[in-house]
């Protein structure tokens, strides 16, 4: 029996080692995509990324023998990660334009499309001429956006931009914008899912163009060649046409769930509980790590800010000034997208998010910590020094204990701000609560119900954090 068990174990190890060798021999790539672009890429009712692009990429990888990691995020972030070398390719409904050819190398086009212009269902607008003086909503970076902007001078409308499709649609539905421009298959899918919009030019689409897979110009030629070869194969054997038909011909319930799943907050919560829980955990994890490390960083900055040495005080003031002055989203993009292009090292999204929160929240913490120490009666320091204590000992034994009690309410407030600020990190693809909500809405178009659930979850978290902070404050008194 022992020999049989040992022989089985040896066989298993051999097989495992063989599989690892095979996997190691396969090229592996990082591919970015727009996570909210149904029916091309979106999350289905089982919270799996599906769509025309997702299945096309999988079929090509299977045919060509490579593996990949898919990184869903906003279109702009996805494109920038490829252009600065952090990702190998992008498949995200990217239209081929002359401007983009300067930055990217494109594959064989995989989809031919055209742009529709859309208004809300009960709108009185009948033609593009009626948009004069009105506001038009566009999604940044898309071919539809470029087409809409090209008509602005001719028809005299104003433009405002959005980073995700659903928010753009609902801005039109709510009457804040008069119209929007979108690729036909994308708006068709959303209307089928219940979004209250209507297409004004179903038979005369504008800006007919093509979607293609893209890599950084002059780079990843092997990946591009594999994509082209694999696409030719799945096009020839009919696989690609089946994929397109599957998504363009799907009923609402196929990917977004039944009417029961989406017609009430309870139904949405129940059918998406695993996604909500994952997003909730990511938010809690980001918050707790950021609170701990930002507090340490902030206290250090605060102590430096009251140093007896002018140079150290100057360094503290400069750091606080810089990172408190930068908008959180700008800082996140700089660390995640901009910095790797300079230092040549890829920074994971979670790490970039934590660094962003540490620098930003730590700067604010440093400012009120310094203020708390400075708020202690000046006579306290003079008395301590007159008793023979050095400046350092006087700060540690007399000023700091009193200052910490003064700044406790500020710490509580900063903890709550840190929790809320994690939502901004959805812009770099972190799947926390806000990004979770965005992905669900992109699938079921139930913006009000989904965001009401997300808001309630944030309120519960903030309440619990406030209770914990108040308990700590009482213990310190």
Short mmCIF file of N, CA and C in Angstrom, two decimals, residues 362-447:
data_model
loop_
_atom_site.label_atom_id
_atom_site.label_comp_id
_atom_site.label_asym_id
_atom_site.label_seq_id
_atom_site.Cartn_x
_atom_site.Cartn_y
_atom_site.Cartn_z
N UNK A 362 -1.78 60.87 4.34
CA UNK A 362 -0.69 61.15 5.27
C UNK A 362 -0.35 62.63 5.33
N UNK A 363 -0.46 63.32 4.18
CA UNK A 363 -0.18 64.76 4.16
C UNK A 363 -1.21 65.52 4.99
N UNK A 364 -2.48 65.15 4.83
CA UNK A 364 -3.53 65.80 5.63
C UNK A 364 -3.35 65.48 7.12
N UNK A 365 -2.99 64.23 7.40
CA UNK A 365 -2.76 63.84 8.80
C UNK A 365 -1.58 64.62 9.38
N UNK A 366 -0.51 64.74 8.60
CA UNK A 366 0.65 65.49 9.05
C UNK A 366 0.31 66.93 9.40
N UNK A 367 -0.58 67.54 8.61
CA UNK A 367 -0.95 68.94 8.85
C UNK A 367 -1.67 69.11 10.18
N UNK A 368 -2.65 68.21 10.48
CA UNK A 368 -3.37 68.40 11.75
C UNK A 368 -2.58 67.89 12.95
N UNK A 369 -1.66 66.92 12.73
CA UNK A 369 -0.79 66.49 13.83
C UNK A 369 0.14 67.64 14.24
N UNK A 370 0.71 68.30 13.26
CA UNK A 370 1.55 69.47 13.55
C UNK A 370 0.73 70.54 14.26
N UNK A 371 -0.50 70.75 13.77
CA UNK A 371 -1.37 71.74 14.40
C UNK A 371 -1.73 71.37 15.83
N UNK A 372 -1.92 70.06 16.07
CA UNK A 372 -2.26 69.60 17.43
C UNK A 372 -1.13 69.85 18.41
N UNK A 373 0.10 69.59 17.97
CA UNK A 373 1.25 69.85 18.84
C UNK A 373 1.40 71.35 19.11
N UNK A 374 1.20 72.15 18.06
CA UNK A 374 1.36 73.60 18.20
C UNK A 374 0.25 74.22 19.04
N UNK A 375 -0.88 73.48 19.17
CA UNK A 375 -2.00 74.01 19.95
C UNK A 375 -1.79 73.88 21.46
N UNK A 376 -0.82 73.06 21.87
CA UNK A 376 -0.52 72.92 23.30
C UNK A 376 0.06 74.24 23.81
N UNK A 377 -0.37 74.65 24.96
CA UNK A 377 0.07 75.91 25.57
C UNK A 377 1.60 76.05 25.50
N UNK A 378 2.08 77.18 25.01
CA UNK A 378 3.52 77.41 24.88
C UNK A 378 4.24 77.33 26.23
N UNK A 379 3.53 77.70 27.27
CA UNK A 379 4.13 77.67 28.60
C UNK A 379 4.52 76.27 29.03
N UNK A 380 3.86 75.26 28.46
CA UNK A 380 4.18 73.87 28.79
C UNK A 380 5.62 73.53 28.38
N UNK A 381 6.00 73.96 27.21
CA UNK A 381 7.36 73.72 26.72
C UNK A 381 8.38 74.49 27.57
N UNK A 382 8.06 75.73 27.86
CA UNK A 382 8.97 76.56 28.66
C UNK A 382 9.18 75.95 30.05
N UNK A 383 8.08 75.44 30.64
CA UNK A 383 8.17 74.83 31.97
C UNK A 383 9.02 73.57 31.92
N UNK A 384 8.82 72.77 30.88
CA UNK A 384 9.58 71.52 30.75
C UNK A 384 11.06 71.81 30.56
N UNK A 385 11.38 72.82 29.75
CA UNK A 385 12.79 73.15 29.52
C UNK A 385 13.43 73.72 30.77
N UNK A 386 12.66 74.48 31.56
CA UNK A 386 13.19 75.07 32.79
C UNK A 386 13.51 74.01 33.83
N UNK A 387 12.86 72.82 33.68
CA UNK A 387 13.13 71.71 34.59
C UNK A 387 14.32 70.87 34.13
N UNK A 388 14.93 71.29 33.01
CA UNK A 388 16.14 70.63 32.54
C UNK A 388 15.94 69.60 31.45
N UNK A 389 14.69 69.47 30.95
CA UNK A 389 14.45 68.51 29.87
C UNK A 389 14.96 69.06 28.55
N UNK A 390 15.52 68.17 27.74
CA UNK A 390 15.93 68.59 26.40
C UNK A 390 14.67 68.82 25.55
N UNK A 391 14.87 69.43 24.38
CA UNK A 391 13.72 69.71 23.51
C UNK A 391 13.01 68.40 23.14
N UNK A 392 13.80 67.36 22.80
CA UNK A 392 13.21 66.09 22.40
C UNK A 392 12.42 65.44 23.52
N UNK A 393 12.99 65.44 24.74
CA UNK A 393 12.29 64.84 25.88
C UNK A 393 11.05 65.63 26.25
N UNK A 394 11.12 66.95 26.14
CA UNK A 394 9.97 67.80 26.44
C UNK A 394 8.82 67.50 25.46
N UNK A 395 9.18 67.30 24.19
CA UNK A 395 8.15 66.98 23.19
C UNK A 395 7.52 65.63 23.50
N UNK A 396 8.35 64.60 23.78
CA UNK A 396 7.84 63.25 23.99
C UNK A 396 7.02 63.14 25.27
N UNK A 397 7.47 63.79 26.35
CA UNK A 397 6.84 63.56 27.66
C UNK A 397 5.76 64.58 28.02
N UNK A 398 5.82 65.75 27.39
CA UNK A 398 4.89 66.80 27.81
C UNK A 398 3.97 67.23 26.66
N UNK A 399 4.53 67.62 25.55
CA UNK A 399 3.73 68.20 24.46
C UNK A 399 2.93 67.15 23.70
N UNK A 400 3.58 66.05 23.29
CA UNK A 400 2.90 65.05 22.46
C UNK A 400 1.71 64.39 23.15
N UNK A 401 1.79 63.96 24.40
CA UNK A 401 0.62 63.35 25.04
C UNK A 401 -0.59 64.29 25.06
N UNK A 402 -0.34 65.59 25.30
CA UNK A 402 -1.45 66.54 25.31
C UNK A 402 -1.96 66.81 23.88
N UNK A 403 -1.02 66.89 22.93
CA UNK A 403 -1.40 67.16 21.54
C UNK A 403 -2.22 66.04 20.94
N UNK A 404 -1.90 64.79 21.29
CA UNK A 404 -2.63 63.65 20.74
C UNK A 404 -4.09 63.69 21.15
N UNK A 405 -4.35 64.07 22.40
CA UNK A 405 -5.75 64.18 22.85
C UNK A 405 -6.50 65.25 22.08
N UNK A 406 -5.80 66.32 21.74
CA UNK A 406 -6.44 67.41 20.99
C UNK A 406 -6.81 66.96 19.58
N UNK A 407 -5.97 66.12 18.99
CA UNK A 407 -6.17 65.78 17.56
C UNK A 407 -6.99 64.52 17.32
N UNK A 408 -7.45 63.84 18.37
CA UNK A 408 -8.25 62.62 18.18
C UNK A 408 -9.45 62.82 17.26
N UNK A 409 -10.27 63.88 17.46
CA UNK A 409 -11.41 64.09 16.53
C UNK A 409 -10.96 64.23 15.07
N UNK A 410 -9.81 64.85 14.86
CA UNK A 410 -9.31 65.01 13.49
C UNK A 410 -8.92 63.66 12.90
N UNK A 411 -8.34 62.78 13.74
CA UNK A 411 -8.02 61.43 13.27
C UNK A 411 -9.29 60.69 12.84
N UNK A 412 -10.34 60.79 13.64
CA UNK A 412 -11.61 60.12 13.32
C UNK A 412 -12.13 60.61 11.97
N UNK A 413 -12.11 61.91 11.80
CA UNK A 413 -12.58 62.50 10.55
C UNK A 413 -11.74 62.02 9.36
N UNK A 414 -10.42 61.93 9.55
CA UNK A 414 -9.54 61.50 8.46
C UNK A 414 -9.74 60.03 8.11
N UNK A 415 -10.05 59.21 9.12
CA UNK A 415 -10.34 57.80 8.85
C UNK A 415 -11.56 57.67 7.92
N UNK A 416 -12.58 58.46 8.20
CA UNK A 416 -13.80 58.43 7.37
C UNK A 416 -13.50 58.93 5.96
N UNK A 417 -12.70 59.98 5.86
CA UNK A 417 -12.32 60.51 4.54
C UNK A 417 -11.54 59.46 3.75
N UNK A 418 -10.64 58.73 4.42
CA UNK A 418 -9.86 57.69 3.75
C UNK A 418 -10.78 56.61 3.18
N UNK A 419 -11.77 56.20 3.96
CA UNK A 419 -12.73 55.20 3.49
C UNK A 419 -13.43 55.68 2.22
N UNK A 420 -13.89 56.91 2.23
CA UNK A 420 -14.60 57.44 1.06
C UNK A 420 -13.67 57.63 -0.13
N UNK A 421 -12.42 57.98 0.14
CA UNK A 421 -11.46 58.23 -0.94
C UNK A 421 -11.08 56.96 -1.69
N UNK A 422 -11.29 55.79 -1.08
CA UNK A 422 -10.97 54.54 -1.80
C UNK A 422 -11.80 54.41 -3.07
N UNK A 423 -12.97 55.06 -3.12
CA UNK A 423 -13.83 54.97 -4.30
C UNK A 423 -13.16 55.57 -5.54
N UNK A 424 -12.30 56.57 -5.33
CA UNK A 424 -11.63 57.22 -6.46
C UNK A 424 -10.67 56.27 -7.15
N UNK A 425 -10.19 55.27 -6.41
CA UNK A 425 -9.21 54.33 -6.97
C UNK A 425 -9.83 53.38 -7.98
N UNK A 426 -11.15 53.42 -8.13
CA UNK A 426 -11.78 52.63 -9.19
C UNK A 426 -11.28 53.08 -10.56
N UNK A 427 -10.78 54.32 -10.63
CA UNK A 427 -10.28 54.88 -11.91
C UNK A 427 -9.07 54.12 -12.43
N UNK A 428 -8.31 53.45 -11.54
CA UNK A 428 -7.14 52.70 -11.99
C UNK A 428 -7.42 51.19 -11.97
N UNK A 429 -8.71 50.84 -11.93
CA UNK A 429 -9.09 49.44 -12.11
C UNK A 429 -9.23 48.62 -10.85
N UNK A 430 -9.11 49.22 -9.67
CA UNK A 430 -9.28 48.45 -8.44
C UNK A 430 -10.76 48.11 -8.26
N UNK A 431 -11.04 46.85 -8.00
CA UNK A 431 -12.41 46.37 -7.93
C UNK A 431 -12.96 46.52 -6.52
N UNK A 432 -13.07 47.79 -6.06
CA UNK A 432 -13.67 48.05 -4.74
C UNK A 432 -15.17 48.29 -4.94
N UNK A 433 -15.84 48.84 -3.95
CA UNK A 433 -17.30 48.95 -4.01
C UNK A 433 -17.79 49.79 -5.19
N UNK A 434 -17.16 50.92 -5.44
CA UNK A 434 -17.62 51.79 -6.51
C UNK A 434 -17.47 51.13 -7.88
N UNK A 435 -16.32 50.52 -8.12
CA UNK A 435 -16.11 49.84 -9.40
C UNK A 435 -17.04 48.65 -9.53
N UNK A 436 -17.32 47.96 -8.42
CA UNK A 436 -18.28 46.85 -8.44
C UNK A 436 -19.64 47.35 -8.90
N UNK A 437 -20.07 48.47 -8.36
CA UNK A 437 -21.35 49.06 -8.76
C UNK A 437 -21.36 49.44 -10.23
N UNK A 438 -20.26 50.01 -10.70
CA UNK A 438 -20.16 50.41 -12.11
C UNK A 438 -20.32 49.20 -13.04
N UNK A 439 -19.68 48.08 -12.68
CA UNK A 439 -19.75 46.88 -13.51
C UNK A 439 -21.16 46.27 -13.51
N UNK A 440 -21.81 46.29 -12.38
CA UNK A 440 -23.18 45.74 -12.30
C UNK A 440 -24.14 46.60 -13.12
N UNK A 441 -24.01 47.91 -13.00
CA UNK A 441 -24.89 48.82 -13.74
C UNK A 441 -24.66 48.69 -15.24
N UNK A 442 -23.41 48.49 -15.64
CA UNK A 442 -23.11 48.32 -17.07
C UNK A 442 -23.82 47.11 -17.64
N UNK A 443 -24.09 46.12 -16.79
CA UNK A 443 -24.77 44.91 -17.25
C UNK A 443 -26.28 45.04 -17.22
N UNK A 444 -26.83 45.59 -16.11
CA UNK A 444 -28.30 45.57 -15.96
C UNK A 444 -28.98 46.93 -16.13
N UNK A 445 -28.18 48.01 -16.26
CA UNK A 445 -28.72 49.37 -16.47
C UNK A 445 -29.65 49.83 -15.34
N UNK A 446 -29.50 49.27 -14.14
CA UNK A 446 -30.33 49.65 -13.00
C UNK A 446 -29.55 50.58 -12.07
N UNK A 447 -29.22 51.77 -12.60
CA UNK A 447 -28.36 52.69 -11.87
C UNK A 447 -28.88 53.10 -10.51
#
